mmCIF file of C-alpha atoms in Angstrom:
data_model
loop_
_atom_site.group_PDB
_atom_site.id
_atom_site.type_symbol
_atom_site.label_atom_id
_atom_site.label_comp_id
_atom_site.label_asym_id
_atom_site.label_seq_id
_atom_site.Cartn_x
_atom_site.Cartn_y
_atom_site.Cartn_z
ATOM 1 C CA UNK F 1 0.000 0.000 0.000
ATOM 2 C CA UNK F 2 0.796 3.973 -0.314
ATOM 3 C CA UNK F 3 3.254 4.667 2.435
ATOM 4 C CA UNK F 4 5.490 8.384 3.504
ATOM 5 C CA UNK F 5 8.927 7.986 4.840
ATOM 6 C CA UNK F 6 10.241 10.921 6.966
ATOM 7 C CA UNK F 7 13.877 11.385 8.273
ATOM 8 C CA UNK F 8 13.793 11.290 11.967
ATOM 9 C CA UNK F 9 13.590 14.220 13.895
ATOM 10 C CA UNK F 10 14.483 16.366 15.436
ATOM 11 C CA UNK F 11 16.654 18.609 13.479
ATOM 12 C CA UNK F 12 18.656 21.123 15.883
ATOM 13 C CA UNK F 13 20.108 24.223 13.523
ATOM 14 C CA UNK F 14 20.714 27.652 14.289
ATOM 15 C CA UNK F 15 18.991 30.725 12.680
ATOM 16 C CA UNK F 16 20.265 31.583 8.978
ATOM 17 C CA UNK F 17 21.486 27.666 8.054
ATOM 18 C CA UNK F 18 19.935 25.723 5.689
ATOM 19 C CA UNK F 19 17.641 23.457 6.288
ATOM 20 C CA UNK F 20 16.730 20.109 4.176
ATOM 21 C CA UNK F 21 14.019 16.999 5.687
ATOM 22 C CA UNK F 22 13.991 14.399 3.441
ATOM 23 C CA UNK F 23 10.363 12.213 2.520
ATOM 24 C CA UNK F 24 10.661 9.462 0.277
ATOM 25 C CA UNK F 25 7.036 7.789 -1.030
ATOM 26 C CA UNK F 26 5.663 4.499 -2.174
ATOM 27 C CA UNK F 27 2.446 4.772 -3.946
ATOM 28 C CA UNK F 28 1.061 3.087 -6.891
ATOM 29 C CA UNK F 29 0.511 5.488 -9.744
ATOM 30 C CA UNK F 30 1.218 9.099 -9.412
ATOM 31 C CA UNK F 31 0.888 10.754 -6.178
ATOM 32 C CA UNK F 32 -0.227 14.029 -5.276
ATOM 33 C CA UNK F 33 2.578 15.065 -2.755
ATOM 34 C CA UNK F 34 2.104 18.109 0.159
ATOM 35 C CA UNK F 35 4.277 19.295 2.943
ATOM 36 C CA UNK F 36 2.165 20.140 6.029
ATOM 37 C CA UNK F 37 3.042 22.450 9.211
ATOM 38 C CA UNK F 38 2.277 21.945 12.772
ATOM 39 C CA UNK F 39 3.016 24.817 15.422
ATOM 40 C CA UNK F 40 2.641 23.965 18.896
ATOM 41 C CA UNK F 41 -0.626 23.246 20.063
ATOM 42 C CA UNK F 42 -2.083 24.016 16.378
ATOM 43 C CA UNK F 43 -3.831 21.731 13.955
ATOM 44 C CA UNK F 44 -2.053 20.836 10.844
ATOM 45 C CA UNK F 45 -1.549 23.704 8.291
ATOM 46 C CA UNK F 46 -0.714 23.015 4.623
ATOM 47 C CA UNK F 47 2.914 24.389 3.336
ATOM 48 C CA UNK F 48 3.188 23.312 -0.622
ATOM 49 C CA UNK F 49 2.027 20.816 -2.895
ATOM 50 C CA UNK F 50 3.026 19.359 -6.145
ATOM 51 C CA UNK F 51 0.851 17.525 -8.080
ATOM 52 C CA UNK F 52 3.446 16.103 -10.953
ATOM 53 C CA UNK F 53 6.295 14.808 -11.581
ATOM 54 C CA UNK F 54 9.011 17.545 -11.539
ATOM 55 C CA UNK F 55 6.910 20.320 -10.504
ATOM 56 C CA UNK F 56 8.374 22.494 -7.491
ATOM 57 C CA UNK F 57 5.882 23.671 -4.282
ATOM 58 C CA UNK F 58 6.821 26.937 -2.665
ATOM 59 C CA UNK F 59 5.934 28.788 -0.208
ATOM 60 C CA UNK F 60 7.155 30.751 2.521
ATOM 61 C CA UNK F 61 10.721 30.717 1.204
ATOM 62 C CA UNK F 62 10.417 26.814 1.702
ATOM 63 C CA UNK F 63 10.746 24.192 -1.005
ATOM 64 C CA UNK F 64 10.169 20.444 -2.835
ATOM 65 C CA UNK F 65 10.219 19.237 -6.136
ATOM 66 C CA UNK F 66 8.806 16.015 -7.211
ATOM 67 C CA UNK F 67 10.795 13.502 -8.040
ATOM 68 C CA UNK F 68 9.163 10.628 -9.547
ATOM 69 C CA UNK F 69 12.605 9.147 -10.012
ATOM 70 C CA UNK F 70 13.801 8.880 -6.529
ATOM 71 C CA UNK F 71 10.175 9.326 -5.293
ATOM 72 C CA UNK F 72 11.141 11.833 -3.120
ATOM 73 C CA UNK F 73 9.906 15.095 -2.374
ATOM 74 C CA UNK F 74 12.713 16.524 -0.091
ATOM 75 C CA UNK F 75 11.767 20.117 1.740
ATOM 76 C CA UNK F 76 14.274 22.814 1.749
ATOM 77 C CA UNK F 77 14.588 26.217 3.041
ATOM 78 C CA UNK F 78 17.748 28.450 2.086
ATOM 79 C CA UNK F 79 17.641 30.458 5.704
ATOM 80 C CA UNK F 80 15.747 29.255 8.690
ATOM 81 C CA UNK F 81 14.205 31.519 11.302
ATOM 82 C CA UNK F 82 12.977 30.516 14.617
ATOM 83 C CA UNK F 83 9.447 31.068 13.795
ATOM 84 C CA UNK F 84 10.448 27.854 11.621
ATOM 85 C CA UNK F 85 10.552 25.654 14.784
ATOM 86 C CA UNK F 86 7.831 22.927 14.337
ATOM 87 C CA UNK F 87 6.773 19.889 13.056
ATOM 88 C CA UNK F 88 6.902 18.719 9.549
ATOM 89 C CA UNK F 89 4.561 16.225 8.010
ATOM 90 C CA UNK F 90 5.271 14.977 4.436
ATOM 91 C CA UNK F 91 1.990 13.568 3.133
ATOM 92 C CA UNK F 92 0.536 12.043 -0.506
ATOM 93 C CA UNK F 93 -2.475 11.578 -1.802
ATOM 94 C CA UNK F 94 -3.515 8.612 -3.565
ATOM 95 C CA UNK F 95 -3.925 8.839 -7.171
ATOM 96 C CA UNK F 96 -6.462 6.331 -7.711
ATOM 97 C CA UNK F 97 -8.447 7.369 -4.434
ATOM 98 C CA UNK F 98 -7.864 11.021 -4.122
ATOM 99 C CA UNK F 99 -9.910 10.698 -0.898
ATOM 100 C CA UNK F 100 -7.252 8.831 0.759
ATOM 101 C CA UNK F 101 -4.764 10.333 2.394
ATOM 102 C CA UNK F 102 -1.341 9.252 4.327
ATOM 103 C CA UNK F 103 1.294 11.140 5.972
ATOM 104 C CA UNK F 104 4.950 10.488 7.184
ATOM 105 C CA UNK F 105 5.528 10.506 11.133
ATOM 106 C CA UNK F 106 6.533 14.182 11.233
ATOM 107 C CA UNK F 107 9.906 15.731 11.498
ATOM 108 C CA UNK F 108 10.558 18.369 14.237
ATOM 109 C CA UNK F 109 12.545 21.335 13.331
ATOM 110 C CA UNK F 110 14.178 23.141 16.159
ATOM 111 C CA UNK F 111 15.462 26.349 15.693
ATOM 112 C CA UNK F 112 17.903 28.127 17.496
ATOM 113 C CA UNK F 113 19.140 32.253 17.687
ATOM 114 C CA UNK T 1 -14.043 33.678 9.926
ATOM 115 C CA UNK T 2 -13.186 30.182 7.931
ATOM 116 C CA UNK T 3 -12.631 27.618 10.400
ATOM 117 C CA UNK T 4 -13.222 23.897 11.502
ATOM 118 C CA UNK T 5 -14.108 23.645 14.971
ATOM 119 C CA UNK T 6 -13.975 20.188 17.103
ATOM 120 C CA UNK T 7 -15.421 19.700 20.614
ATOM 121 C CA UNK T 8 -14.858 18.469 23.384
ATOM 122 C CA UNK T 9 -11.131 19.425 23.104
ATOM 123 C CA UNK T 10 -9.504 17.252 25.873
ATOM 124 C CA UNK T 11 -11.793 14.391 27.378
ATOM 125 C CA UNK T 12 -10.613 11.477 30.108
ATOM 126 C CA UNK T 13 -13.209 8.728 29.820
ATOM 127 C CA UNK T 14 -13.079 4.810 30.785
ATOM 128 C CA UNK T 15 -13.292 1.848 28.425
ATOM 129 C CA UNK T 16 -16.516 1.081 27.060
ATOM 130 C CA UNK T 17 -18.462 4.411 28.023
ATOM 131 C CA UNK T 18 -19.420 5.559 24.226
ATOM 132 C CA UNK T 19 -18.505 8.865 23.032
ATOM 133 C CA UNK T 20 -18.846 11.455 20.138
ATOM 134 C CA UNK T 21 -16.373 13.975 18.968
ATOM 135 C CA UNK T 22 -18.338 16.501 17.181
ATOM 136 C CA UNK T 23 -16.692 18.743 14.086
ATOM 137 C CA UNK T 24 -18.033 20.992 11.941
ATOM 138 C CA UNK T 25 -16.971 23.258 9.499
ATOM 139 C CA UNK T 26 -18.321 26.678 8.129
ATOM 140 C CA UNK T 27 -16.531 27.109 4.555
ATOM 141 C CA UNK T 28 -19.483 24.607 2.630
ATOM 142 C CA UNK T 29 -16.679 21.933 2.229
ATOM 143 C CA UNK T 30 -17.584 18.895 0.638
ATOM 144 C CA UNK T 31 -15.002 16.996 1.716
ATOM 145 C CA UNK T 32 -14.259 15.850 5.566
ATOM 146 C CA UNK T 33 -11.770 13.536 6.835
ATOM 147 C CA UNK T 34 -10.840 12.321 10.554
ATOM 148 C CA UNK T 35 -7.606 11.420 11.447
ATOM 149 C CA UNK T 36 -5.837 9.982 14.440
ATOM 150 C CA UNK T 37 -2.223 11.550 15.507
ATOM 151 C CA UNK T 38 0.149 9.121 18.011
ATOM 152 C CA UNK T 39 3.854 9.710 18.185
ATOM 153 C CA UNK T 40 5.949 8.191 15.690
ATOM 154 C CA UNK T 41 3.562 7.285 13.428
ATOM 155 C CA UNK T 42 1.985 10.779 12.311
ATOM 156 C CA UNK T 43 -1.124 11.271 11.132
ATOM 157 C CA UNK T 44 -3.375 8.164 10.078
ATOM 158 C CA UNK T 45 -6.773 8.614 8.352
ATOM 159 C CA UNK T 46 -9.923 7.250 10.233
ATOM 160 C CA UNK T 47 -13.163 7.837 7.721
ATOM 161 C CA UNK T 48 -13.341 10.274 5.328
ATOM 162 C CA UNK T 49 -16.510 11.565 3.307
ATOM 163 C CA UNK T 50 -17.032 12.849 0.151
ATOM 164 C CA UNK T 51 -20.544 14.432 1.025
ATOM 165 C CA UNK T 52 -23.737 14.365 2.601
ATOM 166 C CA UNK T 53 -24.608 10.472 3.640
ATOM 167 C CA UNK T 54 -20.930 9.298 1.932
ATOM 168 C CA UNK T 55 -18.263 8.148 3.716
ATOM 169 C CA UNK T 56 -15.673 5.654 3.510
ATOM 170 C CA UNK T 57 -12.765 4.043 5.642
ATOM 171 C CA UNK T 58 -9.702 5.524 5.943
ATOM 172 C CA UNK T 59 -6.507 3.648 7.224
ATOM 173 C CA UNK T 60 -7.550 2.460 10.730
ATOM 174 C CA UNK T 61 -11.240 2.546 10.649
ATOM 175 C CA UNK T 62 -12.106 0.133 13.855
ATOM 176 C CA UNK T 63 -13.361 1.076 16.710
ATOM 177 C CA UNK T 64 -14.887 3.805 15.192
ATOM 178 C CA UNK T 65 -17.847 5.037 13.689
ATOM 179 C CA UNK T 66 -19.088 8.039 11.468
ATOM 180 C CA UNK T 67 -21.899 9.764 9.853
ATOM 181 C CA UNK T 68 -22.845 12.519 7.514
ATOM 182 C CA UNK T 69 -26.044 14.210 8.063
ATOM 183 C CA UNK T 70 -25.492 17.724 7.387
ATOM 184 C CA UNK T 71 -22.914 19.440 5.333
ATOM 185 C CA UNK T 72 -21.040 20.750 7.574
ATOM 186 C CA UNK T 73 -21.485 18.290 10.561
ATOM 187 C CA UNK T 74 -19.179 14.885 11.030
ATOM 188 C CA UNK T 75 -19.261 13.980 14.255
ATOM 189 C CA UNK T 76 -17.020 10.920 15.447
ATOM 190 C CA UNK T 77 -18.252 8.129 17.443
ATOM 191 C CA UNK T 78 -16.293 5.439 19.352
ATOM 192 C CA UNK T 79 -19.142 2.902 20.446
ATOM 193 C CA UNK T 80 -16.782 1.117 23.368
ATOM 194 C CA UNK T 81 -13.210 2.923 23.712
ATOM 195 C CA UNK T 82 -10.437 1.267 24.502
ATOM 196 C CA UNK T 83 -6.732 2.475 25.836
ATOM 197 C CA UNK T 84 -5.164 1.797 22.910
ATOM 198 C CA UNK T 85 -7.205 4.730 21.215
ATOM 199 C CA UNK T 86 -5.884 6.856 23.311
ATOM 200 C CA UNK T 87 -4.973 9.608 20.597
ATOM 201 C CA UNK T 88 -4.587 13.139 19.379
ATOM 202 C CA UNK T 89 -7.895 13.822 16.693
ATOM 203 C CA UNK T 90 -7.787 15.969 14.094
ATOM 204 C CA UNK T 91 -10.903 17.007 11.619
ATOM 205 C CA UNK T 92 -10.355 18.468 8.389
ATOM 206 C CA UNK T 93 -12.128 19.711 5.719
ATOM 207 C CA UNK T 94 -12.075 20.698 1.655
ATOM 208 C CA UNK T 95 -13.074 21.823 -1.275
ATOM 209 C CA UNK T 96 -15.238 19.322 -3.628
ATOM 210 C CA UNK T 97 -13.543 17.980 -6.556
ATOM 211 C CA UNK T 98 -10.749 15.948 -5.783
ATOM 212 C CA UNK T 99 -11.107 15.925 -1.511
ATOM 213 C CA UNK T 100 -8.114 15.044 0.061
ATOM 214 C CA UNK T 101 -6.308 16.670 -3.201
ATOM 215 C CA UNK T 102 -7.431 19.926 -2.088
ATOM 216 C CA UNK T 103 -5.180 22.066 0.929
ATOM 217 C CA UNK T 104 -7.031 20.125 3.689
ATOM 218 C CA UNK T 105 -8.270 22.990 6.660
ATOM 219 C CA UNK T 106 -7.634 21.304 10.047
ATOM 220 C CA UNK T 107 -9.246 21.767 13.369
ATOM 221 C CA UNK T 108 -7.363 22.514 16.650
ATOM 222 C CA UNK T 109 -7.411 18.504 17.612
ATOM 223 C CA UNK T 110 -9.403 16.737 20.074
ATOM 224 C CA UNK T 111 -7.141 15.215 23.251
ATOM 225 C CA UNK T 112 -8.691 11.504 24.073
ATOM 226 C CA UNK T 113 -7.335 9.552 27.165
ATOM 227 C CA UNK T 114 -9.419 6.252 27.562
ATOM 228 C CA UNK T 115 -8.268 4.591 31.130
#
């Protein structure tokens, strides 16, 4: 079955370094892939999206491309602040079900001034 | 203001007393979804529904139960909790068309303990 594969957490970096999570997929068919946010104490908010192979999401200076080669949809962010500090959720979509939905087991970002 | 509200937001009960987590949304979303958040494993879908009187299961659909009355009503029911659903819920909603496709709007999350 589909399936989202996170790198654990958390990530420790200080403000202004550059920040990568990896998520790696399994689906059959072709995905929709998202990057959701979680602040403390908040529900889930959604970051970016791609819905094809080799588009890019953006948003918020953050950012994934889909690659249906690797299937991996890897988040980066050039400059982190510490307003970045939360939890990351990769997440697809099922292409034959677009109902269905499954997410990785979060990666959380901590950072420091 | 565009929101999805869930209630109670923290509940203790004991195993086998039968509750209802109620949600609703005001944004006339077709599209609701219930999901269960336990560490390590993220988020896992519950039920979902695609519209009034539609629903289907998600991921880990036992235990629980669901219905669809009203647009913007989808209240969740566990008939006899157990411990092991001892959770973090989340409700979310979106537009028609392709549901979970659409940016999915999440509630604040609903705190279970079942002793």
């Amino acid at each position: 079955g589909d399936s989202v594969t996170q790198m654990e957490g958390p990530v420790t970096l200080s403000e202004e370094a550059f920040l990568t999570i990896n998520c790696t997929y399994t689906a059959t068919g072709y995905p929709s892939l998202f990057w959701y946010v979680q602040y403390p104490g908040e529900g889930l908010q959604l970051l970016l999206k791609a819905t094809k192979a080799d588009d890019k999401g953006s948003n918020k200076g953050f950012e994934a491309t889909y690659r249906k080669e690797t299937t991996s949809f890897h988040l980066e962010k050039g400059s982190v602040q510490v307003s970045d500090s939360a939890v990351y959720f990769c997440a697809l979509s099922d292409r034959d079900n677009f109902n269905k939905f499954y997410f990785g087991s979060g990666t959380k970002l901590n950072v420091k001034p | 203001e565009a929101q999805v509200t869930q209630n109670p937001r923290y509940l203790i009960t004991v195993t086998g007393k039968k509750l209802t987590v109620t949600c609703s949304q005001n944004m006339n979303h077709e599209y609701m979804s219930w999901y269960r958040q336990d560490p390590g494993l993220g988020l896992r879908q519950i039920y979902y529904s695609m519209n009034v009187e539609v629903t289907d299961k998600g991921d880990v659909p036992e235990g629980y139960k669901v219905s669809r009355k009203e647009k913007r009503n989808f209240p969740l029911i566990l008939e006899s909790p157990s411990p092991n659903q001892t959770s973090l819920y989340f409700c979310a909603s979106s537009l028609r068309g392709q549901g979970a496709q659409n940016e999915q709007f999440f509630g604040p999350g609903t705190r279970l303990t079942v002793l």
